[in-house]
PDB file of C-alpha atoms in Angstrom:
ATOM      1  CA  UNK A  68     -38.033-122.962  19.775  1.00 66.00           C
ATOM      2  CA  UNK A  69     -36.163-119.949  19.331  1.00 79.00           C
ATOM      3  CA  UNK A  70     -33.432-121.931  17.467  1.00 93.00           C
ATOM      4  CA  UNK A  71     -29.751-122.720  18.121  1.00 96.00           C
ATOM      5  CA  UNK A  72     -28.609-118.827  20.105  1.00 97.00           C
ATOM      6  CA  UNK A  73     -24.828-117.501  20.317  1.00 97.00           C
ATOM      7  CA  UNK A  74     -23.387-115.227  22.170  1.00 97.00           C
ATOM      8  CA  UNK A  75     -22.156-111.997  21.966  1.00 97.00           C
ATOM      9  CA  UNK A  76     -22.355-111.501  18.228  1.00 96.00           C
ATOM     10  CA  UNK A  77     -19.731-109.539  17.535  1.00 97.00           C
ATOM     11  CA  UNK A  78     -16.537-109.366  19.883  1.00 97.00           C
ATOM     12  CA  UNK A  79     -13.637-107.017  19.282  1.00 97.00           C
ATOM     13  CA  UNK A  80     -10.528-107.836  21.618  1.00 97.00           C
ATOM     14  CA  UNK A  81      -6.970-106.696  21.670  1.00 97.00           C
ATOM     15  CA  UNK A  82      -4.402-109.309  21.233  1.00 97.00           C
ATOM     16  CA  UNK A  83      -3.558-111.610  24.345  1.00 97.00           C
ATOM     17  CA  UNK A  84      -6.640-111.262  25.918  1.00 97.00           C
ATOM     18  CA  UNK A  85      -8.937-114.367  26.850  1.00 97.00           C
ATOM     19  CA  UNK A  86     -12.228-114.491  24.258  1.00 98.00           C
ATOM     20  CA  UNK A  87     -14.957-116.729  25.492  1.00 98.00           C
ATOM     21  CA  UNK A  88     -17.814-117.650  22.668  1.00 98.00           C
ATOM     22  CA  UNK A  89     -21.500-118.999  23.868  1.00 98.00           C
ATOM     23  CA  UNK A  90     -23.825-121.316  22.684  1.00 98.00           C
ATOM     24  CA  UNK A  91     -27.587-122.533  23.302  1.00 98.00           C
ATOM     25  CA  UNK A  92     -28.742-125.358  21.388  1.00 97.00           C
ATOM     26  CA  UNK A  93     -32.144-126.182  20.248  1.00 95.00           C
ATOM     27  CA  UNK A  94     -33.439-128.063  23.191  1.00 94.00           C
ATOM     28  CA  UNK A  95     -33.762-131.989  22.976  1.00 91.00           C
ATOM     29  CA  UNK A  96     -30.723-132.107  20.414  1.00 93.00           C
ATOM     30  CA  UNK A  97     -28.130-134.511  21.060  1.00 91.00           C
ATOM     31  CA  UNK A  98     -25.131-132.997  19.275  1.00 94.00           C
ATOM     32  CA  UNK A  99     -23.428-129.618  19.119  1.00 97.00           C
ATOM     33  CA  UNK A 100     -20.781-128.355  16.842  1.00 97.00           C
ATOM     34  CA  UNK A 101     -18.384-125.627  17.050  1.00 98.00           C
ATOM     35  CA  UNK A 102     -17.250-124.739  13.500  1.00 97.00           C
ATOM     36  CA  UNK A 103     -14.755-121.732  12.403  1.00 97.00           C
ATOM     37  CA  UNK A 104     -15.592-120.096   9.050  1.00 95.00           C
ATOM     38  CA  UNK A 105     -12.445-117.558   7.617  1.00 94.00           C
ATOM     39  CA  UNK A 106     -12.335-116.202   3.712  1.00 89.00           C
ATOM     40  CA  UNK A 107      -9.291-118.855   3.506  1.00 88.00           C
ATOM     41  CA  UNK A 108      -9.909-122.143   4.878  1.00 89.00           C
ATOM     42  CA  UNK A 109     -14.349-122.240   4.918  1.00 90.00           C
ATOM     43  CA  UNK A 110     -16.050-123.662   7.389  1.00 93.00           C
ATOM     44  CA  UNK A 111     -13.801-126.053   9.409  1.00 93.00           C
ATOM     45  CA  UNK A 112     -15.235-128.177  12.015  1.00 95.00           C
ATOM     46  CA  UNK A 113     -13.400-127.527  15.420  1.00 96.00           C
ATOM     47  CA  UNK A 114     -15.133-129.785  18.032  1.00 97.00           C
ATOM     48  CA  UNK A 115     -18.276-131.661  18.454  1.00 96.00           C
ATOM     49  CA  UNK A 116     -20.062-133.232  21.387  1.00 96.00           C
ATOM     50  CA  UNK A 117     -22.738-135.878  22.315  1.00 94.00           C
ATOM     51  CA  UNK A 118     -24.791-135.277  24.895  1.00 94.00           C
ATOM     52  CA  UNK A 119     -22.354-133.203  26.149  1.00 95.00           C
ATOM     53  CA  UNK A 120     -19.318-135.391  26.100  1.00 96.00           C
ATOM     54  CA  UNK A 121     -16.831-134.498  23.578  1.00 96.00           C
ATOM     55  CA  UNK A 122     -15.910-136.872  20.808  1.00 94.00           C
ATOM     56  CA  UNK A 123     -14.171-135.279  18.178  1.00 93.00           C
ATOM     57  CA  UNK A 124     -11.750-132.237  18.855  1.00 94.00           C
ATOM     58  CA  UNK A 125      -9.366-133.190  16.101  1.00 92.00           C
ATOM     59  CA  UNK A 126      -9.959-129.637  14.356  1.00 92.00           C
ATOM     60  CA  UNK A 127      -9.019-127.427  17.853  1.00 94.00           C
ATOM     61  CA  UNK A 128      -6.219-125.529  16.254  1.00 87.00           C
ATOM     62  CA  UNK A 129      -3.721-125.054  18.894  1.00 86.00           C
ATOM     63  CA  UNK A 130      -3.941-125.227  22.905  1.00 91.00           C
ATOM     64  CA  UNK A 131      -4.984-122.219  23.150  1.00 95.00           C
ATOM     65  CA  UNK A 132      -8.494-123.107  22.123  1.00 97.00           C
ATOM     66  CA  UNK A 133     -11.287-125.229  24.774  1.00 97.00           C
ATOM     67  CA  UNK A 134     -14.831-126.441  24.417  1.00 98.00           C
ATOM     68  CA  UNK A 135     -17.077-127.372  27.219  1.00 97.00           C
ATOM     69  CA  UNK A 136     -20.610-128.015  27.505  1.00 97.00           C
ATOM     70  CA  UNK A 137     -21.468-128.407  31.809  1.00 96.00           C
ATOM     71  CA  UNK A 138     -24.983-129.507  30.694  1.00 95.00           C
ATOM     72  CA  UNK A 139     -27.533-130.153  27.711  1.00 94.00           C
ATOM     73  CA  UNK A 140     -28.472-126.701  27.055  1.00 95.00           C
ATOM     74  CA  UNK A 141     -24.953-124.612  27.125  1.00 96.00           C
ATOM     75  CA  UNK A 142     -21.671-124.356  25.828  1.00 98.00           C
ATOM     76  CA  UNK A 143     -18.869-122.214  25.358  1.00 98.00           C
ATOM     77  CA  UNK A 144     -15.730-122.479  23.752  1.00 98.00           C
ATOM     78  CA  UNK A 145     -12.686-120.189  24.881  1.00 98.00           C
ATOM     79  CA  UNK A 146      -9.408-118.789  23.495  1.00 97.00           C
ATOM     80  CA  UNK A 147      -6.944-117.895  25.307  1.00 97.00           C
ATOM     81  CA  UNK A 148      -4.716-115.940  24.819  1.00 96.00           C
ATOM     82  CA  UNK A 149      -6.361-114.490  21.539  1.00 97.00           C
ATOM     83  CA  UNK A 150      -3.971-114.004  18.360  1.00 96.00           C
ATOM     84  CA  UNK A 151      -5.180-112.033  15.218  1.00 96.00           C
ATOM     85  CA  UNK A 152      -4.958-114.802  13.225  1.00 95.00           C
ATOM     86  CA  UNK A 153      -7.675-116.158  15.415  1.00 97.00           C
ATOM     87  CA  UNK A 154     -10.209-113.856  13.985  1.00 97.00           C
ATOM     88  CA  UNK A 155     -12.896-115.277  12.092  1.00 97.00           C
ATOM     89  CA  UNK A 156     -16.902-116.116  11.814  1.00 97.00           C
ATOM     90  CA  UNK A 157     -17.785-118.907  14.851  1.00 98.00           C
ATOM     91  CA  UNK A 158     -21.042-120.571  14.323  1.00 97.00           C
ATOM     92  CA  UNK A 159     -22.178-123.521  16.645  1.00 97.00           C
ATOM     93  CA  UNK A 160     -24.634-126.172  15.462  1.00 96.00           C
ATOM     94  CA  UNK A 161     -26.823-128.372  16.880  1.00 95.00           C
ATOM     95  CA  UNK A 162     -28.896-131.180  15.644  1.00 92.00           C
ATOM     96  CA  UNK A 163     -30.928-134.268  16.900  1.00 90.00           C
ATOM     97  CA  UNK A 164     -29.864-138.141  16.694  1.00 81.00           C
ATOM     98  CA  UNK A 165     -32.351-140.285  14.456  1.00 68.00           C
ATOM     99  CA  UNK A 166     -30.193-142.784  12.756  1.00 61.00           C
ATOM    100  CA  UNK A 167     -27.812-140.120  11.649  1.00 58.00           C
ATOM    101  CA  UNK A 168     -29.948-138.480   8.716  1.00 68.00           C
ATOM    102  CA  UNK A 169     -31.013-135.293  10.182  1.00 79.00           C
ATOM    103  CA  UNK A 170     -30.549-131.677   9.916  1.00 85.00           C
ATOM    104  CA  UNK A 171     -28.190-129.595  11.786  1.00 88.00           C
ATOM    105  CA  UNK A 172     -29.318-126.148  12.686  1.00 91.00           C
ATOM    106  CA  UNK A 173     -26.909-123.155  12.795  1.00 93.00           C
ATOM    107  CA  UNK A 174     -26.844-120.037  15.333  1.00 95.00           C
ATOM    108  CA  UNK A 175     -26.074-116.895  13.647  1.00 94.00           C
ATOM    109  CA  UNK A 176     -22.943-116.957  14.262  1.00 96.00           C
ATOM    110  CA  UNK A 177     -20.004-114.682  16.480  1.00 97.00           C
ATOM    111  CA  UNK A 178     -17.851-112.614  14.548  1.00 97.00           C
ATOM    112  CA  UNK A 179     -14.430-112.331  16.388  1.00 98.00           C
ATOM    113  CA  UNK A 180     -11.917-109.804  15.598  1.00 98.00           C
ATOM    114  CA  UNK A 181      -8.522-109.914  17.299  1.00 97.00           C
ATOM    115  CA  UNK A 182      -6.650-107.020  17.026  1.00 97.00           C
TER     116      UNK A 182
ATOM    117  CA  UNK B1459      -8.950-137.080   3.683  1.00 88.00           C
ATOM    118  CA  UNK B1460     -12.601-136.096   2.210  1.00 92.00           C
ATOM    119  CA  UNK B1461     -12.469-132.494  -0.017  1.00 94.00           C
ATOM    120  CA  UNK B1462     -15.357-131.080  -1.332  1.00 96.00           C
ATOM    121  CA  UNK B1463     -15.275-128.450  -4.383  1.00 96.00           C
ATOM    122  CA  UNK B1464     -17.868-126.418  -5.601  1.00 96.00           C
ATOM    123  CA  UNK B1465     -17.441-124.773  -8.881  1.00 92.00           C
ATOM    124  CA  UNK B1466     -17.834-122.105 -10.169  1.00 92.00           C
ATOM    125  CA  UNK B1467     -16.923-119.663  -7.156  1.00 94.00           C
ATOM    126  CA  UNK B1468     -19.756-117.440  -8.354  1.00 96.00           C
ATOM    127  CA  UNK B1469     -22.257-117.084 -10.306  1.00 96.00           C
ATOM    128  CA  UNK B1470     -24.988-114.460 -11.522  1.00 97.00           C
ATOM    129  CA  UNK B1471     -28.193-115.011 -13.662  1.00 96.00           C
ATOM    130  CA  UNK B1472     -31.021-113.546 -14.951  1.00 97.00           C
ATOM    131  CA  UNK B1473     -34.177-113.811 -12.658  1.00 97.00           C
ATOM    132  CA  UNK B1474     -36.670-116.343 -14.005  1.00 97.00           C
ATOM    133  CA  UNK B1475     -33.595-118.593 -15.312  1.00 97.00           C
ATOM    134  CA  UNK B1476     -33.078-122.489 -14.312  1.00 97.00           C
ATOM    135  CA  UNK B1477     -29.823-122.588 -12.902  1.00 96.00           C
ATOM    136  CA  UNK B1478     -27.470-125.709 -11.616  1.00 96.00           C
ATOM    137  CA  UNK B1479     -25.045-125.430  -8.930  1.00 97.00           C
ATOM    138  CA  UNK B1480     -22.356-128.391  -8.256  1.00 97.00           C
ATOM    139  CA  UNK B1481     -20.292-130.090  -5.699  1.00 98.00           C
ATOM    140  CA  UNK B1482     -18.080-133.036  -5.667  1.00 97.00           C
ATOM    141  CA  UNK B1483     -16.254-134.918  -3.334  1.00 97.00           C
ATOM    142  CA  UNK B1484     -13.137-137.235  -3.572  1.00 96.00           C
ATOM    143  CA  UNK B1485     -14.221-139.693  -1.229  1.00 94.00           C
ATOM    144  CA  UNK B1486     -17.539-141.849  -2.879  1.00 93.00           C
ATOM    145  CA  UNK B1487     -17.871-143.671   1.637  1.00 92.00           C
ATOM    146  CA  UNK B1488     -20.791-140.900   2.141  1.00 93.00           C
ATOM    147  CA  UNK B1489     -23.576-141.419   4.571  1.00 91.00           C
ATOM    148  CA  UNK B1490     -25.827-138.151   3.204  1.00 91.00           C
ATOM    149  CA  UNK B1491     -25.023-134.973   1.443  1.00 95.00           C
ATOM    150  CA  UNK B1492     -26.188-131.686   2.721  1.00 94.00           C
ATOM    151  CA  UNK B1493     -27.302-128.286   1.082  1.00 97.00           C
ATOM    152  CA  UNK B1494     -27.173-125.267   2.673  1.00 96.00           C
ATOM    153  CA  UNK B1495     -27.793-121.431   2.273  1.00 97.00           C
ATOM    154  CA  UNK B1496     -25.794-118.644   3.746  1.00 96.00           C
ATOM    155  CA  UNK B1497     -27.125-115.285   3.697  1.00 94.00           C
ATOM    156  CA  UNK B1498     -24.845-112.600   4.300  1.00 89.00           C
ATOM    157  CA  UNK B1499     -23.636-111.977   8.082  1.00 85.00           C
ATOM    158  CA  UNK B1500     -26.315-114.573   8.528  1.00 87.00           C
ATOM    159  CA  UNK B1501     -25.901-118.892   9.847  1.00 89.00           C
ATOM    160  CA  UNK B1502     -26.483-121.549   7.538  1.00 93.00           C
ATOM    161  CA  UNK B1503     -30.017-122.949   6.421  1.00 93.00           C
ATOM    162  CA  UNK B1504     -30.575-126.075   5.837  1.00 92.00           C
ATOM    163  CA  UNK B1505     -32.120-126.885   2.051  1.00 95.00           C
ATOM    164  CA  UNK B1506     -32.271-130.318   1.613  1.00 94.00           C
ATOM    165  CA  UNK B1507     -30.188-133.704   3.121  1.00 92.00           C
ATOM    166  CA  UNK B1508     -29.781-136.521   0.588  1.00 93.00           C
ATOM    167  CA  UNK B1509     -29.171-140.273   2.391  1.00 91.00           C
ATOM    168  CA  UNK B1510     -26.417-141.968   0.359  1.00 91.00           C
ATOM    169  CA  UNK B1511     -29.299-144.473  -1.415  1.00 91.00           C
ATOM    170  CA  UNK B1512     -31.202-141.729  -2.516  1.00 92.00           C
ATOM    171  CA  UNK B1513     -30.777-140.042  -5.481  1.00 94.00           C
ATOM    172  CA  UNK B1514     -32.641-136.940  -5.295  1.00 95.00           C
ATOM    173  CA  UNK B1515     -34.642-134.752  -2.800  1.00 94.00           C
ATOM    174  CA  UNK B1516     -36.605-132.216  -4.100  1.00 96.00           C
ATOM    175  CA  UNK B1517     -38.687-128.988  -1.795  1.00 94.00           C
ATOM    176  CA  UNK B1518     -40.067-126.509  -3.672  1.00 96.00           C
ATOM    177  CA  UNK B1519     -38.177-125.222  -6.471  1.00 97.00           C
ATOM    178  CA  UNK B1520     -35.154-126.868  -5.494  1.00 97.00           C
ATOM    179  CA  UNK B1521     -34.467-130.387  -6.482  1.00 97.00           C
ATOM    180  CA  UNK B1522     -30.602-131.935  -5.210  1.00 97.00           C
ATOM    181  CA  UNK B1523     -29.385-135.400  -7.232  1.00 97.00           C
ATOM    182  CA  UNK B1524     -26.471-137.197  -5.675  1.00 97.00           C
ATOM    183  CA  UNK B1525     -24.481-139.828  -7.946  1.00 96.00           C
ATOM    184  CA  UNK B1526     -22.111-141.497  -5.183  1.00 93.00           C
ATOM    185  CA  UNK B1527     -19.893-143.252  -7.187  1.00 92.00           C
ATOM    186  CA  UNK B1528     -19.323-140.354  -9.380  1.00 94.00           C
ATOM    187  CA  UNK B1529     -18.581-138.250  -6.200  1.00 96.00           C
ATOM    188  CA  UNK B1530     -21.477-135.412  -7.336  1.00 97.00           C
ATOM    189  CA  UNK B1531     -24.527-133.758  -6.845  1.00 97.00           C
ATOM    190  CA  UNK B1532     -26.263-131.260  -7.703  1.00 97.00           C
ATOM    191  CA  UNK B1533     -28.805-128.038  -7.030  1.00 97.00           C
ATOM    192  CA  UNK B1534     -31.210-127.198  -9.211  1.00 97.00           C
ATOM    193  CA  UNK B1535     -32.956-124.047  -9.176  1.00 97.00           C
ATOM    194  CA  UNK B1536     -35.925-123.841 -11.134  1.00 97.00           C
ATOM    195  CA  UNK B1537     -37.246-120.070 -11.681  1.00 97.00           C
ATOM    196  CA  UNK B1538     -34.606-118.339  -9.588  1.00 97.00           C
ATOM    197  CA  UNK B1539     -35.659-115.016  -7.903  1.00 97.00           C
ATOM    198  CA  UNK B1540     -34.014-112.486  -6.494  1.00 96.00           C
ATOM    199  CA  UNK B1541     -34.227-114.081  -2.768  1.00 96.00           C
ATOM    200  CA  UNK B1542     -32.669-116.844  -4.135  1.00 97.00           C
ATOM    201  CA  UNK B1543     -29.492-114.870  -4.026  1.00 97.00           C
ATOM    202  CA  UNK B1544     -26.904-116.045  -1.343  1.00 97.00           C
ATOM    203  CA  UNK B1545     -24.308-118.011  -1.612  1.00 97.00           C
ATOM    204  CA  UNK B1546     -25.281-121.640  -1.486  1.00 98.00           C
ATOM    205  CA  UNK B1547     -22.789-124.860   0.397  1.00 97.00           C
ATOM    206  CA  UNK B1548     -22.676-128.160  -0.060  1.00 97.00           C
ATOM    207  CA  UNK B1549     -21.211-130.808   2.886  1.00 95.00           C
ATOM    208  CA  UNK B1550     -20.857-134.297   3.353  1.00 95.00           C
ATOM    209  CA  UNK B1551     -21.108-136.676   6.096  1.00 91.00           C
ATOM    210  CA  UNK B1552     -18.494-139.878   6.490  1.00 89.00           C
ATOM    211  CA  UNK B1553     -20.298-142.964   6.158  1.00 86.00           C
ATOM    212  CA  UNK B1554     -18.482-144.344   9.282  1.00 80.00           C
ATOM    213  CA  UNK B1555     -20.135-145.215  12.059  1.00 75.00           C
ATOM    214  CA  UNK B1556     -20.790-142.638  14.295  1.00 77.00           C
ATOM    215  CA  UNK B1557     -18.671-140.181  12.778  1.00 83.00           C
ATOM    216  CA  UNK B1558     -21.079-136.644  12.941  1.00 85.00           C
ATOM    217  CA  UNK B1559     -18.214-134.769  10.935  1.00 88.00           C
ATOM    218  CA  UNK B1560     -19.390-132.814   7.890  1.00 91.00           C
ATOM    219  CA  UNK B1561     -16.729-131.612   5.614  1.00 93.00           C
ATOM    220  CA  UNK B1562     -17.743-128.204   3.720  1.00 95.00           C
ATOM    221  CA  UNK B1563     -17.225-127.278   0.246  1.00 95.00           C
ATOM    222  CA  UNK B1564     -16.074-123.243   0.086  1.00 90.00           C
ATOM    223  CA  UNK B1565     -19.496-122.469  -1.673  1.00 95.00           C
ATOM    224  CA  UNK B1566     -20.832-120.718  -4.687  1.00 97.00           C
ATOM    225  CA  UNK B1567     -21.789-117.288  -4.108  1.00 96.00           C
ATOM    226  CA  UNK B1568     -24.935-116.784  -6.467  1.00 97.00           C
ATOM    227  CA  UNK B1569     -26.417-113.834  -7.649  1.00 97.00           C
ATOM    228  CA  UNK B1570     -30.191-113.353  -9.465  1.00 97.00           C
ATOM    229  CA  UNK B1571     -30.259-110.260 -11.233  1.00 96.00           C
ATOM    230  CA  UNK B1572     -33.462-108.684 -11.396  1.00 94.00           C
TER     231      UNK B1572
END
């Protein structure tokens, strides 16, 4: 498996305009994770689903931010409108179910820059 | 609400030193504690998960200890290298049922100095 993939890597967008983020899990995992990482706060955990139904989105900072996942192998998480503030490191995460103890896996990661 | 701190910030050694990294947590109701690397620009790796009745894990030349009541564990690094530079995160899993959210220290950014 070519592990967890994102999508685009790097975005650059001006203010106000609508950022989607993607995400390809390792296939057969049960969970994904969006997380936000910024110099300030770390890595925070924004939303997190289970085979593909959401089930935590306590950390989704404002409504300006959505998760979906249609189906077991894709998911994207939007912003719109963009702010600066917005800009930080997104990394999604996947990982199987087996009594809880096992591993997530990270994608490399999109670095979004609001300007 | 679970924090997690991991002191110092950074760090820089010698190559060929043992060196211990730390993390603690303020609340002990843990299910496992995870280690990870960051490289930089780069995801996280995954180094070693510790279940809440173990106390260690060891791969390689890394060995993590967990003390649960204490609210600590550690990674060691035995004969560090200059790969082994990155910086290094700890993160903890609630021992409720269910509950899949890990809460992330802010790391320790290491250094080996050839």
């Amino acid at each position: 498996d070519a592990g967890v993939i994102q999508s685009p890597r790097h975005e650059v967008t001006e203010m106000g305009q609508e950022v989607t983020l993607r995400c390809k899990p390792i296939s057969g995992h049960d969970y994904l994770f969006w997380y936000r990482q910024t110099m300030m706060r770390g890595l925070e955990l924004l939303i997190y689903f289970n085979n593909n139904v959401p089930i935590d989105d306590s950390g989704m900072p404002e409504d300006r931010f959505s998760a979906k996942m249609p189906n077991a192998s894709f998911s994207t998480l939007k912003i719109q409108p963009s702010e600066p503030r917005d800009s930080a490191v997104y990394f999604c995460a996947s990982k199987a179910w087996d009594r809880g103890n096992t591993e997530a896996f990270f994608g490399q990661g999109t670095r979004l820059t609001v300007v | 609400k679970q924090e997690v701190t991991q002191i110092p910030a950074a760090l820089s050694v010698p190559e060929g030193e043992n060196l211990v990294l730390n993390c603690s947590f303020t609340d002990s109701a843990i299910y496992n504690l995870q280690w990870f690397r960051q490289d930089p620009g780069k995801g996280l790796t995954s180094l070693l998960l510790i279940q809440s009745s173990q106390r260690e894990q060891t791969s390689g030349r890394l060995n993590a200890s967990l003390d649960k009541s204490s609210g600590r564990s550690t990674l060691y690094i035995a004969a560090s290298q200059p790969g082994d530079s990155a910086t290094y995160l700890c993160a903890v899993r609630p021992q409720s049922f269910g509950n899949e959210k890990l809460t992330f220290g802010t790391g320790t950014r290491l250094t080996i100095i050839p």
